[in-house]
Coordinates of C-alpha atoms in Angstrom, one line a residue:
X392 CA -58.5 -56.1 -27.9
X393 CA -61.4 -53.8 -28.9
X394 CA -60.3 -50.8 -28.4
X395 CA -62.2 -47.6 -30.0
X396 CA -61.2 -44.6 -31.3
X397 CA -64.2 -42.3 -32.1
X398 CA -64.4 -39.8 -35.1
X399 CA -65.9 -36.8 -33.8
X400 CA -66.4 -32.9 -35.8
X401 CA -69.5 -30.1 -36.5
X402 CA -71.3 -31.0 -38.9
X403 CA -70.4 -30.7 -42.9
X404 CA -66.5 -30.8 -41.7
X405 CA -66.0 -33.8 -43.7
X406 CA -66.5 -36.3 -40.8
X407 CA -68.7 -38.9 -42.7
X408 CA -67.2 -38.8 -45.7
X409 CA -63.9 -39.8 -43.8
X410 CA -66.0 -42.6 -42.0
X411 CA -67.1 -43.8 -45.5
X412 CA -63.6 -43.6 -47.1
X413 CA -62.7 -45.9 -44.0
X414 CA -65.7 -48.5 -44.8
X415 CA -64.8 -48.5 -48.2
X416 CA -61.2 -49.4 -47.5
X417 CA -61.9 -52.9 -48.5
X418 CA -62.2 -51.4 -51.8
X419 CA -58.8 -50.6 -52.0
X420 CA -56.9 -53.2 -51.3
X421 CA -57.8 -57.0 -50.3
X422 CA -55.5 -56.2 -47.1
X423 CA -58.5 -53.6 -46.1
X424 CA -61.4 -55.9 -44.9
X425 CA -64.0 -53.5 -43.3
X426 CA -67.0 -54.9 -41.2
X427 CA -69.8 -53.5 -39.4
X428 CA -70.5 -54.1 -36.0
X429 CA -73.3 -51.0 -35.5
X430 CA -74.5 -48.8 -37.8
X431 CA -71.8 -46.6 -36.8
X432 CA -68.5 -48.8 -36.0
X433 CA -66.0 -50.4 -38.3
X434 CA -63.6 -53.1 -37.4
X435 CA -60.4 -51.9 -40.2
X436 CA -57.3 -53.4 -41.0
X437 CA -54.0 -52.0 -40.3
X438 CA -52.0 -52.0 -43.3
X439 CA -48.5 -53.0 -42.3
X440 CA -45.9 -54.1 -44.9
X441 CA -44.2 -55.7 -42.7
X442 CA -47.1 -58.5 -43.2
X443 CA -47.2 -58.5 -45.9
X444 CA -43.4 -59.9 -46.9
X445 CA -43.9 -62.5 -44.0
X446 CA -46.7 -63.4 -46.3
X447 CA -44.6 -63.5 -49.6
X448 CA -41.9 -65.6 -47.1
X449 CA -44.4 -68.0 -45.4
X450 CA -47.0 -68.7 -48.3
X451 CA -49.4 -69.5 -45.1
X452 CA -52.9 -71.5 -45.3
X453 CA -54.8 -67.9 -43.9
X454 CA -53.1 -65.2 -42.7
X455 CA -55.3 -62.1 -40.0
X456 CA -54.0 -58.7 -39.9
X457 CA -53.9 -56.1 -36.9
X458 CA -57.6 -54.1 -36.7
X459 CA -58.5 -51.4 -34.8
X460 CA -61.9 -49.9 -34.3
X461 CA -63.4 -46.6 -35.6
X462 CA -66.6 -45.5 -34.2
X463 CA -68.5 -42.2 -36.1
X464 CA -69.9 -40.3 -33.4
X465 CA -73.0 -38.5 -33.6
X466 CA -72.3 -34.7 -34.5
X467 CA -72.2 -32.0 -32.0
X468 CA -73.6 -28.8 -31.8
X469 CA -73.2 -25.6 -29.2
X470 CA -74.6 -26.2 -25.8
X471 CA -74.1 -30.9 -25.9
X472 CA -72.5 -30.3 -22.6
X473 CA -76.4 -29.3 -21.7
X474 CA -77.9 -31.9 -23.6
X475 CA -78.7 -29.8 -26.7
X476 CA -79.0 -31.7 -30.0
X477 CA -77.4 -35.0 -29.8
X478 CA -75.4 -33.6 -26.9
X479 CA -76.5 -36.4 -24.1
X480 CA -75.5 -39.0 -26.8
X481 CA -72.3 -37.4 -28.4
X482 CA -70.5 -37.3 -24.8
X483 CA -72.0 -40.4 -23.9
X484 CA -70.5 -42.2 -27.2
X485 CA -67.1 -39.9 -26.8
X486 CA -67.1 -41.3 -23.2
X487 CA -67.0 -44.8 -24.4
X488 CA -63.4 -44.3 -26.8
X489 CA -60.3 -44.4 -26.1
X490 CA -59.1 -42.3 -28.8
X491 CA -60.5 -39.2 -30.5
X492 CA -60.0 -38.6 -34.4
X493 CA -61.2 -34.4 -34.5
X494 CA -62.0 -33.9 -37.9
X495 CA -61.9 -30.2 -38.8
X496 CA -62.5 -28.3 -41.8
X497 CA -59.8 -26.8 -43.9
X498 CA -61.2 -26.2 -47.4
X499 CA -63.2 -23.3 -48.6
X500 CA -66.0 -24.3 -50.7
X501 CA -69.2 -22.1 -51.0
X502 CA -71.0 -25.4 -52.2
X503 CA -71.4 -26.7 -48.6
X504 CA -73.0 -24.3 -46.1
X505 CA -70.8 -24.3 -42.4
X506 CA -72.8 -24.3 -39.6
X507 CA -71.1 -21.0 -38.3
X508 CA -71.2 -19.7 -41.6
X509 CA -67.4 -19.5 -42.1
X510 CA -64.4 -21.7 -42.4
X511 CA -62.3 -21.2 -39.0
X512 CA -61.2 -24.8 -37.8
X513 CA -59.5 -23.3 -35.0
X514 CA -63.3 -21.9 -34.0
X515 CA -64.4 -25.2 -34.5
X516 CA -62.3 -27.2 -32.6
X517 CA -62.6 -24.7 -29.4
X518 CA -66.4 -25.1 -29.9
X519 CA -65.7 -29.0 -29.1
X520 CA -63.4 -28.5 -26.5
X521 CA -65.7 -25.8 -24.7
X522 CA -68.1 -28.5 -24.1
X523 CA -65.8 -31.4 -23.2
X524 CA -64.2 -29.5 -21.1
X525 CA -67.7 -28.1 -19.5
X526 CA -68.2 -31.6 -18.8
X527 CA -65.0 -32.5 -17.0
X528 CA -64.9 -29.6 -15.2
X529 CA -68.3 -30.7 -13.5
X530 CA -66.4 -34.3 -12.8
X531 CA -63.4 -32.2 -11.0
X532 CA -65.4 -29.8 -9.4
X533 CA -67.3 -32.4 -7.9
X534 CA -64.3 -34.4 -6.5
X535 CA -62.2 -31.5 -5.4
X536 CA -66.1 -30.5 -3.2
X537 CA -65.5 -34.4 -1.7
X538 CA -61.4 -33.8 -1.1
X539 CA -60.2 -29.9 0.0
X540 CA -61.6 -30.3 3.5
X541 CA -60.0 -33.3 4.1
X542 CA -56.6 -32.5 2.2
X543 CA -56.5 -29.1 4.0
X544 CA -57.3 -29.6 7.6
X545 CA -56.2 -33.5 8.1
X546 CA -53.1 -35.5 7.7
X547 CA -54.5 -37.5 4.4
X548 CA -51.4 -37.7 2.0
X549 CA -53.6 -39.4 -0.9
X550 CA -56.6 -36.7 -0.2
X551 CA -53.8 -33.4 -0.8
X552 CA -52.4 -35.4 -3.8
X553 CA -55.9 -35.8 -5.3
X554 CA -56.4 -32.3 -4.5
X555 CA -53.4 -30.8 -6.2
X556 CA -53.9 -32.8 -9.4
X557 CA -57.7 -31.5 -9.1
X558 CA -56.6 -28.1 -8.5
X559 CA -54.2 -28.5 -11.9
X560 CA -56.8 -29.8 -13.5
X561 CA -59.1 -27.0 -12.9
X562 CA -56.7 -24.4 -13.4
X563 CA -56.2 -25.7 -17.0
X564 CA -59.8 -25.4 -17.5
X565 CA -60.2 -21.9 -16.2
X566 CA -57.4 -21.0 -18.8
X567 CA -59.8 -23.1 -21.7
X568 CA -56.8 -25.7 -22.0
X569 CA -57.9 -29.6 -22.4
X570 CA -56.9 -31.9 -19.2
X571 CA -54.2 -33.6 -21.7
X572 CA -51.9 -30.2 -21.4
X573 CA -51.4 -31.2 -18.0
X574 CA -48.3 -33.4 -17.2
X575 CA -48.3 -35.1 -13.5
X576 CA -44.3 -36.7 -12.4
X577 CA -45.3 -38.9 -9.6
X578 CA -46.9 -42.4 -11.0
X579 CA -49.7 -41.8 -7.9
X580 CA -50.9 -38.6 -9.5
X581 CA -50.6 -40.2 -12.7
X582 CA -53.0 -43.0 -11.7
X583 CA -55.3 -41.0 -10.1
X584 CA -55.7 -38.5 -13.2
X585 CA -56.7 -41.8 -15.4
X586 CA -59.3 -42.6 -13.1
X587 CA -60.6 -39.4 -13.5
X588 CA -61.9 -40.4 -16.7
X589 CA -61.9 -36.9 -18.2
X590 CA -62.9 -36.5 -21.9
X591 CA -60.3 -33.6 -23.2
X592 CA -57.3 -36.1 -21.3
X593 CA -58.3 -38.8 -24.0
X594 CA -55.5 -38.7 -26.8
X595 CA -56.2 -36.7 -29.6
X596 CA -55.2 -36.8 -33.5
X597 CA -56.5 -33.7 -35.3
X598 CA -57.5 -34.5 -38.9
X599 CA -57.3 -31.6 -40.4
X600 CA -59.4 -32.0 -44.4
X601 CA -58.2 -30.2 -46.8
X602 CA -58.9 -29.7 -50.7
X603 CA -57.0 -31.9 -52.4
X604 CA -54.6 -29.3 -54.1
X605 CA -53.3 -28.6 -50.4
X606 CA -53.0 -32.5 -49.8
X607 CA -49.1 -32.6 -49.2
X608 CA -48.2 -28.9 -48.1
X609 CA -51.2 -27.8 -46.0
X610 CA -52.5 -24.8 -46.6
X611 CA -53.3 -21.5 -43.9
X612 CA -56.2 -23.2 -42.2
X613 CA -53.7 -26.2 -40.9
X614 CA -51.0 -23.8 -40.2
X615 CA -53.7 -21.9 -37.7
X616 CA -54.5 -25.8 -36.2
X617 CA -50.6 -26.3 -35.4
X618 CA -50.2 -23.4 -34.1
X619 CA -53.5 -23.7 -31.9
X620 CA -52.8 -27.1 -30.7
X621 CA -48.8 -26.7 -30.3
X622 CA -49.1 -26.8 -26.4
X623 CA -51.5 -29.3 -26.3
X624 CA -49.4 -33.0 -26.3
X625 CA -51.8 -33.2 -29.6
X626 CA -50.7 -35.0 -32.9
X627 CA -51.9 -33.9 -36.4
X628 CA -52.2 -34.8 -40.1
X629 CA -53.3 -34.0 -43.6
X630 CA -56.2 -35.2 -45.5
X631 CA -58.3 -34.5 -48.5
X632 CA -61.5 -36.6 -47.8
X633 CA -63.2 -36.1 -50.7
X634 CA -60.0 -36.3 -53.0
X635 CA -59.9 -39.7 -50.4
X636 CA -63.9 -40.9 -51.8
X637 CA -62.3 -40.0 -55.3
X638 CA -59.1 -42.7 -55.0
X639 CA -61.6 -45.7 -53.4
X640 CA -64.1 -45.6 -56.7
X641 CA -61.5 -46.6 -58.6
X642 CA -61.0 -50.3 -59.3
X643 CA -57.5 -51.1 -59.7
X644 CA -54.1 -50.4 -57.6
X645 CA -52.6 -49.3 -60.5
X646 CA -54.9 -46.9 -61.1
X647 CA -55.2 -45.7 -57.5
X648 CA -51.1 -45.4 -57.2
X649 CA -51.6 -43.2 -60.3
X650 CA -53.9 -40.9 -59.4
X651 CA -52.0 -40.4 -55.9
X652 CA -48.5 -39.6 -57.7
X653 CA -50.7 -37.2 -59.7
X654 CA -51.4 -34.8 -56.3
X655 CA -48.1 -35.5 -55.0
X656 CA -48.9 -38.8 -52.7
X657 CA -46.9 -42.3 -51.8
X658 CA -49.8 -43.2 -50.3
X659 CA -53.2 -42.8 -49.5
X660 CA -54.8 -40.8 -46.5
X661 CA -57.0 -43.3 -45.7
X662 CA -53.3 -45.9 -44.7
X663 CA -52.5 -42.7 -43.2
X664 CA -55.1 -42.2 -40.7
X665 CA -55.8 -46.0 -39.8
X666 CA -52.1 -46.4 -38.7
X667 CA -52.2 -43.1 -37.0
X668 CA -54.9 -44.4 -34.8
X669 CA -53.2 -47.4 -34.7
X670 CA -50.5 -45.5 -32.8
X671 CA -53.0 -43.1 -31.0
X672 CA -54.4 -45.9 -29.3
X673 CA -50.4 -46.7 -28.0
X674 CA -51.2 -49.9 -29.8
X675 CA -48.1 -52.0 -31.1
X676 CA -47.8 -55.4 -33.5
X677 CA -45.5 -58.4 -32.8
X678 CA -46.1 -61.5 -35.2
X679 CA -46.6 -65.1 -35.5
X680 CA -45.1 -66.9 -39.0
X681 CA -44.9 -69.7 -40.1
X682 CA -47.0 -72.1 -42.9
X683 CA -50.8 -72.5 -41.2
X684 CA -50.7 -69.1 -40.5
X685 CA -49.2 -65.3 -40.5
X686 CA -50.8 -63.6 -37.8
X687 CA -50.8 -60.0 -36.8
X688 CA -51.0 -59.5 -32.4
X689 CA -51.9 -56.4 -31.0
X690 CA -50.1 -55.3 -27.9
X691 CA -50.1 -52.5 -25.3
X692 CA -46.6 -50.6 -26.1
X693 CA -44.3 -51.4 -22.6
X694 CA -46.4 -55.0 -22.4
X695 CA -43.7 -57.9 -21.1
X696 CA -43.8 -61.4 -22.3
X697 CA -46.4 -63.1 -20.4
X698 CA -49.0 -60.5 -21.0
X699 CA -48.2 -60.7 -24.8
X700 CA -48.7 -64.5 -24.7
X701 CA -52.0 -64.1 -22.8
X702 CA -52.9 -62.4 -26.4
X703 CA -53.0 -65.9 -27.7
X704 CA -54.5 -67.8 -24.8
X705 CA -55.0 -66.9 -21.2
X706 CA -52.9 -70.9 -20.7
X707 CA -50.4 -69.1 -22.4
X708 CA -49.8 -67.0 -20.0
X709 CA -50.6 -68.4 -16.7
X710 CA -47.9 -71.5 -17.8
X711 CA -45.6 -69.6 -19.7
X712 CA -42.1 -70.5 -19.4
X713 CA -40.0 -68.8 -22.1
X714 CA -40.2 -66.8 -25.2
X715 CA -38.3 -67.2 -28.2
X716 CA -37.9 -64.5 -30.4
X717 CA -36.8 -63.4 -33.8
X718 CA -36.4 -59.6 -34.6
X719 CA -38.2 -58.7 -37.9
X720 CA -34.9 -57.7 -39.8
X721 CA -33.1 -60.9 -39.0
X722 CA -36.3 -62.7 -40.4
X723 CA -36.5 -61.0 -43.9
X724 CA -32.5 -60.6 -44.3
X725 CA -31.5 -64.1 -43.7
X726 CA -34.3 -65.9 -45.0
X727 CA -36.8 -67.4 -42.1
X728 CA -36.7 -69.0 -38.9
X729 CA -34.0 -71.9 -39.6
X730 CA -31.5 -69.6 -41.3
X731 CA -32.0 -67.2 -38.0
X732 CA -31.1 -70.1 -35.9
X733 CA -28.1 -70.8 -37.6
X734 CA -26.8 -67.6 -37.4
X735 CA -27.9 -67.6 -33.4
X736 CA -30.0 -65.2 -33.9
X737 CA -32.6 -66.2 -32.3
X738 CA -33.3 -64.8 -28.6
X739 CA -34.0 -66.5 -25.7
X740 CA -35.9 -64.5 -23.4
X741 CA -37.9 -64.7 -19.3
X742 CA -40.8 -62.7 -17.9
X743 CA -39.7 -59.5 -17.8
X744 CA -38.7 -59.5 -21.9
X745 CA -40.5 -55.9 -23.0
X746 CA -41.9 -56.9 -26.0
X747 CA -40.7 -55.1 -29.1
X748 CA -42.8 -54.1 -32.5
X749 CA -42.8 -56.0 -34.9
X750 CA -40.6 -59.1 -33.1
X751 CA -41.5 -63.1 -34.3
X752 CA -42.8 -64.6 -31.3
X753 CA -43.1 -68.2 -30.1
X754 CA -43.9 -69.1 -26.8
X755 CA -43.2 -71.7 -24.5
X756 CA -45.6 -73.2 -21.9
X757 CA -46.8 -75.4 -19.4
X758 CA -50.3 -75.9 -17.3

């Protein structure tokens, strides 16, 4: 399942030498494979250690980790929403993810010019937003034109609830507040917002790039991002990119693990960030095992059985009957699949089985 999240930030924030920290990955660790599909995308591994013991357990013939995809988007200046610069480009690319990674700048050094002349990653970020949101608010504008006569004169239920979540919508913008601050109950006004499309609803991870001596703590320029983003349904994390180039030029683990404990680090941003887009994209991992093959499957969180199997094989899931399951712990503590059948451990379960992270999956089927 290809989906994208796309790296986006002003210029000199960091952005591409995050991108290149990413693509260099497969420097780091044989687990990292890194490949280019475009200039610009990289298919990158999700490290997981939970793979990595089936691994040690199975001693499979080839074994394919969980990826995701990381797109660098063409920078942005002031006035993309008007096709300035790269703008028609940058909001077509952004258009095209399904994630957004906001790098912003949190480091002072007068070695690397900002664009606005000062370091102010709250400024930044607005300076983003203010055009994404210029954008969506010509999308909502336009639809609420089609709607208000219709939800305010006639007896059209769907028209008044596409108006009010419009109207929301719009407020939040007036008030220079990204679509994603605004929560709808009903699972109609929920459907409708998605097809709405609108760039500031896409979910968001702030990467806020720091110098490496505020690589664990933070220092006052994150503290302003939390604090700017705190009613936003936003996440947010810590990383010293260049500190990040730094750790993937060296040649060994060892020496890697070293120079993280050295700033305070279990492990590197660049794990970090890939499994927080991982999760950004609401992406989840269940597992095949056994000795051809360890096998990573990458699943839409809430996705039942069948749809899980479909993964594998569309026959899958069309004939599926059953699957059997095995729950990651039971796997590693008793020993493998026969010791978890012994112990009746292993579940049995029908259609409507939500599919859990990390569960050992084997499905049965018939076409």
């Amino acid at each position: 399942m290809a989906l994208q999240c796309g790296i986006v930030g002003l210029p000199n924030v960091g952005k591409s030498t995050l991108f290149n920290c990413l693509s260099n990955a497969k420097a780091q660790s044989a687990n990292f494979p890194f490949c280019t599909i475009e200039p610009n995308v990289g298919v990158i591994t999700v490290p997981d250690d939970r793979l990595t013991r089936l691994v040690e357990m199975c001693n499979p013939k080839s074994v394919v980790p969980a990826t995701v995809e990381i797109v660098d988007i063409a920078g942005l200046v002031k006035g993309a929403s008007r096709g300035e610069g790269l703008g028609n480009k940058f909001l077509a690319n952004i258009r095209e993810t399904d994630a957004i990674l906001h790098v912003l700048r949190c480091f002072d050094d007068d070695n690397i010019t900002h664009v606005d002349g000062s370091v102010d990653p709250v400024r930044d970020k607005e300076i983003i937003d203010y055009e994404l949101m210029l954008k969506d608010m010509e999308t909502v504008e336009s639809r609420l034109t089609k709607v208000q006569k219709q939800a305010q004169t006639g007896g059209d239920k769907v028209a008044k609830m596409q108006y009010e979540v419009l109207r929301q919508y719009k407020e939040a913008f007036d008030q220079g507040k990204p679509a994603r601050s605004v929560q709808f109950e009903t699972v109609d006004e929920q459907r409708f917002a998605r097809e709405l499309f609108l760039l500031t609803n896409k979910p968001v991870l702030y990467v806020c790039n720091v110098d490496d001596s505020s690589a664990v703590s933070g220092n006052k320029y994150v503290e302003a991002v939390k604090n700017a983003i705190k009613e936003e349904n936003a996440d947010i994390m810590i990383v010293a990119a260049q500190t990040e180039s730094e750790i993937a030029e060296l040649d060994t683990w060892e020496e890697r693990q070293e120079f993280l404990a050295e700033i305070g680090l279990e492990e590197s941003g660049v794990s970090r960030l890939i499994r927080a887009a991982y999760h950004l994209l609401d992406l989840q991992t269940y597992f095949t095992a056994g000795p051809d093959e360890v096998r990573a499957w990458t699943f839409m969180r809430g996705s039942k059985a069948p749809q899980c199997a479909g993964i594998i094989h569309t026959d899958f899931e069309k004939g599926f009957i059953r699957a059997e399951v095995i729950k990651y712990d039971d796997y590693v503590t008793l020993g493998g699949e026969v010791a978890v059948k012994e112990a009746g451990k292993l579940g049995v379960e029908g259609k409507e089985y939500v599919v859990q992270d990390g569960d050992i999956m084997h499905f049965r089927f018939n076409v």
